[in-house]
Amino acid sequence: MKNYKFKFWHYGLVVTLIVAALITYNLEASDKSFFLSGETSHGHHQIELACTTCHGDGFAGQDFMQQACLNCHAEELVQANDSHPRKKFLDPRNAGLLAHLDARLCVSCHTEHKPEITHEMGVTLAGDFCVHCHSDIAEDRPSHAGFGFDTCASAGCHNYHDNRFLYEDFLAERIDTPDLLANAQLPLRTLVIEWQKTHPDSRPLTAHDMDMEIESVAPETLTGIRHAWADSTHALTNTNCSSCHVDNQTEFTSAEIVTMCGGCHAEQRETFTQGKHGLRFSSQLPEEFRRTVGAMSPVAAQIAMQPAASTELSCTSCHGAHELDMRFAAVEACLGCHDDEHSRNYRASAHFKAWQSDAAEGVSCAGCHLPREENNGRIAINHNQNHNLQPNEKMLPVCLSCHGVEFSVAVLADERQLKSNFRSPVSKGHDTFNLIRDRIARIKTNK
Amino acid sequence: MRIRAFILAATAALTACGEQQGIAPQRMADAIFAVIEADRAAYTNNVVNRLQNEEGVIKADEHWKDTKALPLPAQMLRMGSERVAEQGAGFNYALLSQWAINSQNKPRTDLERQGLEFIVENPGNNFYGTEKLGDTEYFTAIYPDVAVSPACVSCHNEHVDSPRKDFELGQTMGGVVIRFPL
């Protein structure tokens, strides 16, 4: 053994084995990060290590991947009344079109891990993709002759999927509305009223009703908690300490908080875990990923955040554990982390001034980004803050609560307005309306 | 031995039957059309016409989701056809017209153009043909869709997107195209 001579290939073998061991360890026992084929888009970066969710065992085919997209996004596409659903492309008369662009598959337009070709909305095609099928548009719409090949979806006129608030009959019905409505107001929340209706005999709890005493907490802190809770909607709706502090548990992980709140607030949990705040807790992700990767934090965000913001995102990061202060949750909580131009300009905006003076037309961050949606006569808050963000015409129903349609479409299509938080001078009208003004007049006379 | 012979004979007989049972494409298309046409007429008369025109309970509207109204008969037909396509039922159908309100309903293949022209020029006749789309050979049948009620005519003539404003009662407004691979 002493005289054994190491040959060059022996070193080669050892190095190969070490590298192989490292790679195998990363794949089987660690986070699989060696296997990321390229930077993940802003939509998926926080869950990029949940590989199996999209790729199955690594050898899963196209059908599996397509189903993976649908598992998370199908419902939203149905809600969006998708203008280009897969089912429209199954007729063989479209075979010729599919040869240009296979619109039956999500990945034809949205390829992941390709940062160098990923545009807005996660689209990885060149901006002229509409032209593949609609190059003859000027035959039906002479007004569209000579339009740039990339203008269809870039100017607040059309979207590929969601055109619910951009079709002509919709615009025609609202065209005469003034820029600011007389009865400008967002829908009022109804959750507590609903609860009171179904619990007519319930009395609000007071500080004396608190059903938990703990020695490990300093008396002053406990007094603070007692008062915060007694003033909260939880005390109002008969939710005592023990409802959440089961078995006197006082320390909770973010995952535990989301699960616990979701026990009563299932809809909120569902929408929270669909958006970027709560995505990592989505029930579509593998159990192991949720357990090991933990909550999202502003530190991991791709957009500008306050340097000091490092909390984990769960229900309590905005609502607090005991206060449930809706005004805090709707503005201060957001601005505690978000530090982009739009957010920084909010406190100088007309929306904020009205919010601060508690006027009916006050608009908080949440007013627009966590929209109040009607469902069967109830107004519920959609906690998926991405729901109406991109493309931003999805936000029109919120804007239209207070503003006219032409004003709203024009403002949403104006990049400067978005950055300045709507403090830039409003340009009169929007080109889309000039193109269709005579058509809208005709639609209105036909009605 | 006898059992094996019996099995062989039975298999041969069944195979032969199977071959003979194949329905001629035209009969098959005619049968499918009868169902589509019956559903279209039933929906138009017993749902839309009754509730909208006779009882005035609810309207039919193109944007039926937003206006909480009934889907138009043409949209109802398309919902059915998209569902059939999603299920991979082995055939497809669509309501098309050379004067389509929805430009996606304009003829797209040469045979569609030829067939729609034929049924307009030869009232009461259907059109049958074969065509190759992609790599597949299809049997294509086209049946006239006639303006059976004044509502067809007035709605199409007044619609902003309608390229034709002079439809009259009884005229062929378009056709149902049924297609399956050969």
XYZ file of C-alpha atoms in Angstrom, chain A residues 51 71 130 138 149 165 200 216 224 236 238 261 272 284-285 313 355 380 410 435 441:
21
model
C -39.788 21.356 -8.976
C -54.102 23.218 -11.418
C -51.379 38.522 -32.328
C -58.074 45.813 -41.136
C -47.763 44.704 -35.080
C -63.999 45.123 -19.251
C -78.684 37.349 16.246
C -45.079 33.612 30.822
C -52.202 45.510 25.968
C -67.400 41.423 18.558
C -67.599 35.889 19.986
C -56.979 31.605 10.509
C -54.179 34.712 0.027
C -51.115 22.902 -4.801
C -47.501 22.684 -3.593
C -45.757 36.998 5.429
C -58.693 57.989 3.006
C -65.771 39.575 0.247
C -56.863 56.269 -20.091
C -61.330 54.470 -32.757
C -72.885 55.556 -31.028
